[in-house]
PDB file of C-alpha atoms in Angstrom:
ATOM      1  CA  UNK A1385      19.093  31.577 -29.397  1.00 50.00           C
ATOM      2  CA  UNK A1386      16.517  30.601 -26.807  1.00 57.00           C
ATOM      3  CA  UNK A1387      17.486  26.957 -27.425  1.00 61.00           C
ATOM      4  CA  UNK A1388      21.169  27.673 -26.741  1.00 54.00           C
ATOM      5  CA  UNK A1389      20.281  29.475 -23.507  1.00 54.00           C
ATOM      6  CA  UNK A1390      18.222  26.460 -22.433  1.00 56.00           C
ATOM      7  CA  UNK A1391      21.115  24.130 -23.294  1.00 56.00           C
ATOM      8  CA  UNK A1392      23.567  26.243 -21.320  1.00 59.00           C
ATOM      9  CA  UNK A1393      21.161  26.377 -18.399  1.00 58.00           C
ATOM     10  CA  UNK A1394      20.867  22.600 -18.492  1.00 66.00           C
ATOM     11  CA  UNK A1395      24.651  22.192 -18.563  1.00 77.00           C
ATOM     12  CA  UNK A1396      24.932  24.071 -15.266  1.00 88.00           C
ATOM     13  CA  UNK A1397      21.837  22.671 -13.587  1.00 95.00           C
ATOM     14  CA  UNK A1398      23.828  21.149 -10.711  1.00 98.00           C
ATOM     15  CA  UNK A1399      26.591  23.749 -10.545  1.00 97.00           C
ATOM     16  CA  UNK A1400      28.025  24.112  -7.036  1.00 96.00           C
ATOM     17  CA  UNK A1401      26.594  20.751  -5.970  1.00 98.00           C
ATOM     18  CA  UNK A1402      28.564  17.755  -4.729  1.00 98.00           C
ATOM     19  CA  UNK A1403      27.160  14.372  -5.734  1.00 98.00           C
ATOM     20  CA  UNK A1404      28.274  11.029  -4.257  1.00 98.00           C
ATOM     21  CA  UNK A1405      27.699   7.958  -6.455  1.00 98.00           C
ATOM     22  CA  UNK A1406      28.441   4.439  -5.210  1.00 98.00           C
ATOM     23  CA  UNK A1407      29.165   1.681  -7.717  1.00 98.00           C
ATOM     24  CA  UNK A1408      30.363   4.500  -9.996  1.00 98.00           C
ATOM     25  CA  UNK A1409      33.129   2.461 -11.650  1.00 96.00           C
ATOM     26  CA  UNK A1410      31.040   1.059 -14.488  1.00 94.00           C
ATOM     27  CA  UNK A1411      27.579   0.453 -15.907  1.00 95.00           C
ATOM     28  CA  UNK A1412      24.669   2.374 -14.423  1.00 97.00           C
ATOM     29  CA  UNK A1413      26.814   4.090 -11.765  1.00 98.00           C
ATOM     30  CA  UNK A1414      29.263   5.416 -14.339  1.00 98.00           C
ATOM     31  CA  UNK A1415      26.367   6.661 -16.474  1.00 98.00           C
ATOM     32  CA  UNK A1416      24.892   8.519 -13.482  1.00 98.00           C
ATOM     33  CA  UNK A1417      28.236  10.028 -12.421  1.00 98.00           C
ATOM     34  CA  UNK A1418      28.990  11.324 -15.934  1.00 98.00           C
ATOM     35  CA  UNK A1419      25.462  12.704 -16.403  1.00 98.00           C
ATOM     36  CA  UNK A1420      25.733  14.750 -13.192  1.00 98.00           C
ATOM     37  CA  UNK A1421      29.141  16.079 -14.296  1.00 98.00           C
ATOM     38  CA  UNK A1422      27.729  17.016 -17.718  1.00 97.00           C
ATOM     39  CA  UNK A1423      25.167  19.163 -15.903  1.00 97.00           C
ATOM     40  CA  UNK A1424      27.695  20.982 -13.742  1.00 97.00           C
ATOM     41  CA  UNK A1425      28.076  18.862 -10.595  1.00 98.00           C
ATOM     42  CA  UNK A1426      31.337  17.843  -8.943  1.00 98.00           C
ATOM     43  CA  UNK A1427      31.266  14.105  -8.333  1.00 98.00           C
ATOM     44  CA  UNK A1428      32.629  11.699  -5.727  1.00 98.00           C
ATOM     45  CA  UNK A1429      33.144   8.315  -7.421  1.00 98.00           C
ATOM     46  CA  UNK A1430      32.980   5.308  -5.117  1.00 98.00           C
ATOM     47  CA  UNK A1431      33.744   1.856  -6.462  1.00 98.00           C
ATOM     48  CA  UNK A1432      35.021  -1.434  -5.086  1.00 97.00           C
ATOM     49  CA  UNK A1433      38.340  -0.933  -6.888  1.00 97.00           C
ATOM     50  CA  UNK A1434      40.538   2.165  -6.982  1.00 98.00           C
ATOM     51  CA  UNK A1435      41.284   1.598 -10.695  1.00 98.00           C
ATOM     52  CA  UNK A1436      37.598   1.834 -11.672  1.00 97.00           C
ATOM     53  CA  UNK A1437      37.005   4.909  -9.480  1.00 98.00           C
ATOM     54  CA  UNK A1438      40.095   6.617 -10.918  1.00 98.00           C
ATOM     55  CA  UNK A1439      39.009   5.877 -14.489  1.00 98.00           C
ATOM     56  CA  UNK A1440      35.585   7.522 -14.095  1.00 98.00           C
ATOM     57  CA  UNK A1441      37.040  10.419 -12.070  1.00 98.00           C
ATOM     58  CA  UNK A1442      39.432  11.060 -14.988  1.00 98.00           C
ATOM     59  CA  UNK A1443      36.477  11.167 -17.407  1.00 98.00           C
ATOM     60  CA  UNK A1444      34.788  13.723 -15.138  1.00 98.00           C
ATOM     61  CA  UNK A1445      37.949  15.857 -15.007  1.00 98.00           C
ATOM     62  CA  UNK A1446      37.882  15.873 -18.810  1.00 97.00           C
ATOM     63  CA  UNK A1447      34.391  17.413 -18.616  1.00 96.00           C
ATOM     64  CA  UNK A1448      35.926  20.252 -16.592  1.00 96.00           C
ATOM     65  CA  UNK A1449      34.440  19.227 -13.245  1.00 98.00           C
ATOM     66  CA  UNK A1450      36.044  18.253  -9.952  1.00 98.00           C
ATOM     67  CA  UNK A1451      36.063  14.564  -9.088  1.00 98.00           C
ATOM     68  CA  UNK A1452      37.220  12.458  -6.161  1.00 98.00           C
ATOM     69  CA  UNK A1453      37.931   8.719  -6.416  1.00 98.00           C
ATOM     70  CA  UNK A1454      37.555   6.242  -3.545  1.00 98.00           C
ATOM     71  CA  UNK A1455      37.787   2.467  -3.304  1.00 98.00           C
ATOM     72  CA  UNK A1456      35.282   1.135  -0.793  1.00 98.00           C
ATOM     73  CA  UNK A1457      33.433  -2.000   0.236  1.00 97.00           C
ATOM     74  CA  UNK A1458      30.100  -0.370   1.138  1.00 98.00           C
ATOM     75  CA  UNK A1459      29.232  -3.239   3.483  1.00 97.00           C
ATOM     76  CA  UNK A1460      32.250  -2.530   5.740  1.00 97.00           C
ATOM     77  CA  UNK A1461      31.097  -0.230   8.567  1.00 98.00           C
ATOM     78  CA  UNK A1462      34.500   1.099   9.643  1.00 98.00           C
ATOM     79  CA  UNK A1463      35.605   1.701   6.045  1.00 98.00           C
ATOM     80  CA  UNK A1464      32.372   3.549   5.198  1.00 98.00           C
ATOM     81  CA  UNK A1465      32.647   5.814   8.262  1.00 98.00           C
ATOM     82  CA  UNK A1466      36.259   6.648   7.484  1.00 98.00           C
ATOM     83  CA  UNK A1467      35.680   7.266   3.760  1.00 98.00           C
ATOM     84  CA  UNK A1468      32.559   9.401   4.264  1.00 98.00           C
ATOM     85  CA  UNK A1469      34.356  11.530   6.882  1.00 98.00           C
ATOM     86  CA  UNK A1470      37.144  12.086   4.304  1.00 98.00           C
ATOM     87  CA  UNK A1471      34.598  13.019   1.628  1.00 98.00           C
ATOM     88  CA  UNK A1472      32.934  15.636   3.845  1.00 98.00           C
ATOM     89  CA  UNK A1473      36.339  17.031   4.746  1.00 98.00           C
ATOM     90  CA  UNK A1474      37.671  17.142   1.172  1.00 97.00           C
ATOM     91  CA  UNK A1475      34.513  18.211  -0.662  1.00 97.00           C
ATOM     92  CA  UNK A1476      33.214  20.423   2.150  1.00 97.00           C
ATOM     93  CA  UNK A1477      29.635  19.127   1.854  1.00 98.00           C
ATOM     94  CA  UNK A1478      27.428  16.642   0.012  1.00 98.00           C
ATOM     95  CA  UNK A1479      24.150  17.596  -1.693  1.00 98.00           C
ATOM     96  CA  UNK A1480      23.118  14.364  -3.412  1.00 98.00           C
ATOM     97  CA  UNK A1481      23.738  10.720  -2.481  1.00 98.00           C
ATOM     98  CA  UNK A1482      23.095   8.041  -5.106  1.00 98.00           C
ATOM     99  CA  UNK A1483      23.290   4.526  -3.670  1.00 98.00           C
ATOM    100  CA  UNK A1484      23.866   2.390  -6.732  1.00 98.00           C
ATOM    101  CA  UNK A1485      26.456  -0.205  -5.573  1.00 97.00           C
ATOM    102  CA  UNK A1486      25.016  -3.661  -6.003  1.00 96.00           C
ATOM    103  CA  UNK A1487      26.045  -7.283  -6.470  1.00 96.00           C
ATOM    104  CA  UNK A1488      24.322 -10.490  -7.522  1.00 95.00           C
ATOM    105  CA  UNK A1489      24.990 -14.049  -6.379  1.00 96.00           C
ATOM    106  CA  UNK A1490      22.247 -15.844  -8.282  1.00 94.00           C
ATOM    107  CA  UNK A1491      21.237 -19.372  -7.377  1.00 96.00           C
ATOM    108  CA  UNK A1492      18.063 -21.397  -6.936  1.00 97.00           C
ATOM    109  CA  UNK A1493      16.890 -21.081  -3.350  1.00 98.00           C
ATOM    110  CA  UNK A1494      17.410 -24.805  -2.611  1.00 98.00           C
ATOM    111  CA  UNK A1495      21.087 -24.405  -3.533  1.00 98.00           C
ATOM    112  CA  UNK A1496      21.690 -20.907  -2.188  1.00 98.00           C
ATOM    113  CA  UNK A1497      24.437 -20.757   0.424  1.00 98.00           C
ATOM    114  CA  UNK A1498      24.370 -18.518   3.475  1.00 98.00           C
ATOM    115  CA  UNK A1499      27.417 -16.757   2.051  1.00 98.00           C
ATOM    116  CA  UNK A1500      25.557 -15.971  -1.201  1.00 98.00           C
ATOM    117  CA  UNK A1501      22.705 -14.557   0.876  1.00 98.00           C
ATOM    118  CA  UNK A1502      24.957 -12.492   3.200  1.00 98.00           C
ATOM    119  CA  UNK A1503      27.138 -11.050   0.418  1.00 98.00           C
ATOM    120  CA  UNK A1504      24.115  -9.657  -1.446  1.00 98.00           C
ATOM    121  CA  UNK A1505      22.338  -8.311   1.653  1.00 98.00           C
ATOM    122  CA  UNK A1506      25.543  -6.715   2.985  1.00 97.00           C
ATOM    123  CA  UNK A1507      26.264  -4.779  -0.199  1.00 97.00           C
ATOM    124  CA  UNK A1508      22.781  -4.019  -1.532  1.00 98.00           C
ATOM    125  CA  UNK A1509      20.984  -3.260   1.733  1.00 98.00           C
ATOM    126  CA  UNK A1510      23.413  -2.772   4.611  1.00 98.00           C
ATOM    127  CA  UNK A1511      25.621  -0.682   2.312  1.00 98.00           C
ATOM    128  CA  UNK A1512      22.757   1.778   1.741  1.00 98.00           C
ATOM    129  CA  UNK A1513      22.030   1.895   5.481  1.00 98.00           C
ATOM    130  CA  UNK A1514      25.689   2.709   6.214  1.00 98.00           C
ATOM    131  CA  UNK A1515      26.060   5.391   3.510  1.00 98.00           C
ATOM    132  CA  UNK A1516      22.805   7.105   4.494  1.00 98.00           C
ATOM    133  CA  UNK A1517      23.818   6.963   8.150  1.00 98.00           C
ATOM    134  CA  UNK A1518      27.215   8.519   7.348  1.00 98.00           C
ATOM    135  CA  UNK A1519      25.752  11.543   5.517  1.00 98.00           C
ATOM    136  CA  UNK A1520      22.340  12.089   7.138  1.00 98.00           C
ATOM    137  CA  UNK A1521      23.618  14.373   9.925  1.00 97.00           C
ATOM    138  CA  UNK A1522      25.208  16.755   7.425  1.00 98.00           C
ATOM    139  CA  UNK A1523      21.975  16.742   5.348  1.00 98.00           C
ATOM    140  CA  UNK A1524      19.920  17.551   8.455  1.00 98.00           C
ATOM    141  CA  UNK A1525      22.350  20.294   9.463  1.00 98.00           C
ATOM    142  CA  UNK A1526      22.223  21.968   6.046  1.00 97.00           C
ATOM    143  CA  UNK A1527      18.444  21.379   5.905  1.00 97.00           C
ATOM    144  CA  UNK A1528      18.668  19.970   2.397  1.00 98.00           C
ATOM    145  CA  UNK A1529      19.663  16.799   0.607  1.00 98.00           C
ATOM    146  CA  UNK A1530      18.633  14.295  -2.008  1.00 98.00           C
ATOM    147  CA  UNK A1531      18.987  10.547  -1.553  1.00 98.00           C
ATOM    148  CA  UNK A1532      18.287   8.336  -4.557  1.00 99.00           C
ATOM    149  CA  UNK A1533      18.513   4.582  -4.044  1.00 98.00           C
ATOM    150  CA  UNK A1534      18.795   2.248  -7.030  1.00 98.00           C
ATOM    151  CA  UNK A1535      16.594  -0.814  -6.528  1.00 98.00           C
ATOM    152  CA  UNK A1536      15.310  -3.137  -9.277  1.00 97.00           C
ATOM    153  CA  UNK A1537      12.027  -4.377 -10.721  1.00 96.00           C
ATOM    154  CA  UNK A1538      13.138  -7.735  -9.303  1.00 95.00           C
ATOM    155  CA  UNK A1539      12.385  -6.208  -5.880  1.00 97.00           C
ATOM    156  CA  UNK A1540       8.813  -5.547  -7.066  1.00 97.00           C
ATOM    157  CA  UNK A1541       7.935  -8.626  -9.125  1.00 95.00           C
ATOM    158  CA  UNK A1542      10.473 -11.217  -7.914  1.00 95.00           C
ATOM    159  CA  UNK A1543      12.649 -13.441 -10.068  1.00 93.00           C
ATOM    160  CA  UNK A1544      13.485 -17.144  -9.897  1.00 93.00           C
ATOM    161  CA  UNK A1545      17.083 -17.713  -8.824  1.00 95.00           C
ATOM    162  CA  UNK A1546      17.324 -14.306  -7.184  1.00 96.00           C
ATOM    163  CA  UNK A1547      15.733 -14.653  -3.733  1.00 98.00           C
ATOM    164  CA  UNK A1548      18.688 -12.855  -2.140  1.00 98.00           C
ATOM    165  CA  UNK A1549      18.788 -10.023  -4.716  1.00 98.00           C
ATOM    166  CA  UNK A1550      14.996  -9.565  -4.732  1.00 98.00           C
ATOM    167  CA  UNK A1551      14.921  -9.504  -0.919  1.00 98.00           C
ATOM    168  CA  UNK A1552      17.640  -6.838  -0.805  1.00 98.00           C
ATOM    169  CA  UNK A1553      15.907  -4.631  -3.396  1.00 98.00           C
ATOM    170  CA  UNK A1554      12.400  -5.024  -1.920  1.00 98.00           C
ATOM    171  CA  UNK A1555      13.840  -4.141   1.498  1.00 98.00           C
ATOM    172  CA  UNK A1556      15.531  -1.103  -0.044  1.00 98.00           C
ATOM    173  CA  UNK A1557      12.123   0.197  -1.120  1.00 98.00           C
ATOM    174  CA  UNK A1558      10.692  -0.173   2.412  1.00 98.00           C
ATOM    175  CA  UNK A1559      13.812   1.421   3.897  1.00 98.00           C
ATOM    176  CA  UNK A1560      13.616   4.390   1.518  1.00 98.00           C
ATOM    177  CA  UNK A1561       9.939   5.097   2.223  1.00 98.00           C
ATOM    178  CA  UNK A1562      10.527   4.943   5.981  1.00 98.00           C
ATOM    179  CA  UNK A1563      13.586   7.208   5.854  1.00 98.00           C
ATOM    180  CA  UNK A1564      11.682   9.618   3.585  1.00 98.00           C
ATOM    181  CA  UNK A1565       9.037  10.015   6.314  1.00 98.00           C
ATOM    182  CA  UNK A1566      11.668  10.629   8.988  1.00 98.00           C
ATOM    183  CA  UNK A1567      13.625  13.365   7.182  1.00 98.00           C
ATOM    184  CA  UNK A1568      10.956  15.129   5.106  1.00 98.00           C
ATOM    185  CA  UNK A1569      10.569  17.970   7.641  1.00 98.00           C
ATOM    186  CA  UNK A1570      14.257  18.824   7.077  1.00 98.00           C
ATOM    187  CA  UNK A1571      13.762  19.342   3.331  1.00 98.00           C
ATOM    188  CA  UNK A1572      15.483  16.034   2.505  1.00 98.00           C
ATOM    189  CA  UNK A1573      13.901  13.748  -0.080  1.00 98.00           C
ATOM    190  CA  UNK A1574      14.471  10.005  -0.427  1.00 98.00           C
ATOM    191  CA  UNK A1575      13.394   8.277  -3.626  1.00 99.00           C
ATOM    192  CA  UNK A1576      13.975   5.002  -5.466  1.00 98.00           C
ATOM    193  CA  UNK A1577      14.660   4.242  -9.111  1.00 98.00           C
ATOM    194  CA  UNK A1578      13.893   0.633 -10.024  1.00 98.00           C
ATOM    195  CA  UNK A1579      15.588  -0.332 -13.310  1.00 97.00           C
ATOM    196  CA  UNK A1580      14.507  -3.225 -15.481  1.00 95.00           C
ATOM    197  CA  UNK A1581      16.902  -5.061 -17.797  1.00 92.00           C
ATOM    198  CA  UNK A1582      19.774  -2.663 -18.529  1.00 92.00           C
ATOM    199  CA  UNK A1583      22.711  -3.507 -20.794  1.00 88.00           C
ATOM    200  CA  UNK A1584      25.841  -3.396 -18.581  1.00 77.00           C
ATOM    201  CA  UNK A1585      28.888  -5.541 -17.736  1.00 72.00           C
ATOM    202  CA  UNK A1586      26.747  -7.142 -15.043  1.00 64.00           C
ATOM    203  CA  UNK A1587      24.111  -8.312 -17.570  1.00 72.00           C
ATOM    204  CA  UNK A1588      26.417  -8.987 -20.554  1.00 74.00           C
ATOM    205  CA  UNK A1589      27.536 -12.301 -18.996  1.00 73.00           C
ATOM    206  CA  UNK A1590      24.028 -13.779 -19.279  1.00 75.00           C
ATOM    207  CA  UNK A1591      23.636 -16.555 -21.881  1.00 80.00           C
ATOM    208  CA  UNK A1592      22.064 -15.501 -25.218  1.00 84.00           C
ATOM    209  CA  UNK A1593      19.007 -17.669 -24.601  1.00 83.00           C
ATOM    210  CA  UNK A1594      18.295 -15.889 -21.329  1.00 80.00           C
ATOM    211  CA  UNK A1595      18.743 -12.478 -23.006  1.00 80.00           C
ATOM    212  CA  UNK A1596      16.316 -13.415 -25.805  1.00 85.00           C
ATOM    213  CA  UNK A1597      13.718 -14.590 -23.287  1.00 85.00           C
ATOM    214  CA  UNK A1598      14.116 -11.345 -21.325  1.00 83.00           C
ATOM    215  CA  UNK A1599      13.739  -9.256 -24.472  1.00 88.00           C
ATOM    216  CA  UNK A1600      10.379 -10.933 -25.231  1.00 91.00           C
ATOM    217  CA  UNK A1601       9.117  -9.731 -21.843  1.00 91.00           C
ATOM    218  CA  UNK A1602       9.895  -6.052 -22.553  1.00 95.00           C
ATOM    219  CA  UNK A1603       6.919  -4.265 -24.193  1.00 95.00           C
ATOM    220  CA  UNK A1604       9.206  -1.530 -25.588  1.00 96.00           C
ATOM    221  CA  UNK A1605      11.179  -4.321 -27.256  1.00 91.00           C
ATOM    222  CA  UNK A1606      14.703  -3.302 -26.326  1.00 91.00           C
ATOM    223  CA  UNK A1607      17.176  -3.422 -23.454  1.00 91.00           C
ATOM    224  CA  UNK A1608      17.672  -0.185 -21.517  1.00 95.00           C
ATOM    225  CA  UNK A1609      20.935   1.765 -21.281  1.00 96.00           C
ATOM    226  CA  UNK A1610      22.700   3.335 -18.274  1.00 96.00           C
ATOM    227  CA  UNK A1611      21.603   6.728 -19.706  1.00 97.00           C
ATOM    228  CA  UNK A1612      17.956   5.626 -19.409  1.00 98.00           C
ATOM    229  CA  UNK A1613      18.516   5.368 -15.645  1.00 98.00           C
ATOM    230  CA  UNK A1614      20.705   8.476 -15.313  1.00 98.00           C
ATOM    231  CA  UNK A1615      17.946  10.776 -16.651  1.00 98.00           C
ATOM    232  CA  UNK A1616      15.358   9.831 -13.998  1.00 98.00           C
ATOM    233  CA  UNK A1617      18.029   9.967 -11.246  1.00 98.00           C
ATOM    234  CA  UNK A1618      18.999  13.509 -12.279  1.00 98.00           C
ATOM    235  CA  UNK A1619      15.337  14.492 -12.351  1.00 98.00           C
ATOM    236  CA  UNK A1620      14.808  13.240  -8.781  1.00 98.00           C
ATOM    237  CA  UNK A1621      17.894  15.199  -7.674  1.00 98.00           C
ATOM    238  CA  UNK A1622      16.707  18.405  -9.356  1.00 98.00           C
ATOM    239  CA  UNK A1623      14.693  21.401  -8.107  1.00 97.00           C
ATOM    240  CA  UNK A1624      11.772  20.245 -10.256  1.00 97.00           C
ATOM    241  CA  UNK A1625      11.404  17.142  -8.061  1.00 98.00           C
ATOM    242  CA  UNK A1626      11.371  19.035  -4.727  1.00 97.00           C
ATOM    243  CA  UNK A1627       7.825  17.821  -3.963  1.00 98.00           C
ATOM    244  CA  UNK A1628       8.490  14.132  -4.666  1.00 98.00           C
ATOM    245  CA  UNK A1629       9.605  11.852  -1.828  1.00 98.00           C
ATOM    246  CA  UNK A1630       9.152   8.194  -0.877  1.00 98.00           C
ATOM    247  CA  UNK A1631       8.459   7.427  -4.540  1.00 98.00           C
ATOM    248  CA  UNK A1632       9.506   4.393  -6.583  1.00 98.00           C
ATOM    249  CA  UNK A1633      10.164   5.293 -10.212  1.00 98.00           C
ATOM    250  CA  UNK A1634      10.159   2.140 -12.347  1.00 98.00           C
ATOM    251  CA  UNK A1635      12.311   2.418 -15.501  1.00 98.00           C
ATOM    252  CA  UNK A1636      11.910  -0.913 -17.253  1.00 97.00           C
ATOM    253  CA  UNK A1637      10.434  -0.544 -20.747  1.00 97.00           C
ATOM    254  CA  UNK A1638       7.066  -1.668 -19.386  1.00 97.00           C
ATOM    255  CA  UNK A1639       8.011  -5.062 -17.897  1.00 94.00           C
ATOM    256  CA  UNK A1640       6.403  -4.624 -14.470  1.00 92.00           C
ATOM    257  CA  UNK A1641       3.165  -2.899 -15.528  1.00 91.00           C
TER     258      UNK A1641
END
């Protein structure tokens, strides 16, 4: 019976909390959104398309939790301000912000266009700046908040053909550590999860040869799942992680060690 009590406790771990997840429409973001709902949170799903946001919000409703669905280009300042104001109005507050929205425009540096550079930086880096900016006042006012930014091991070790992506993710780590220092006195933590190779729609398009080569580099010998990222994100958002801030948690099967 003790086990059941523990299970029930776990199911309601985030009860009464509102969690915002960007890039929630699929892959890692969907995994994170559903995991929070499974543990009692109400979730705001933000995705580039309304259809994807609606789909995940419907899955959350099925779990018996409240969900809100928004379509948003996180790199668009006016749109972010308007959407985040709506979220605060509709949900009443936000407790956890997970910045997961990300894009790739891979190319060798010699061939990389300015547009490929700007698109990646605008979504992966500026998007996080804008979302944090939109919610930080309410976090400071309530003297609590958790920000978890999803980076990548590419931002730590680099990767050929991904100068733009690596730059955005490395910058995200520096941004997170700096923001963590600024808001720590207000009981707000800012942490980073840096995934390795995770099986999602985004990675499924890679040629088989590339996938096989990547697999050889993973000491644990298998590709990660969105759930492998959701667990650490939920931990960093939990009471147990209250004394952790400015930290980069690498979840990559051992690739970057």
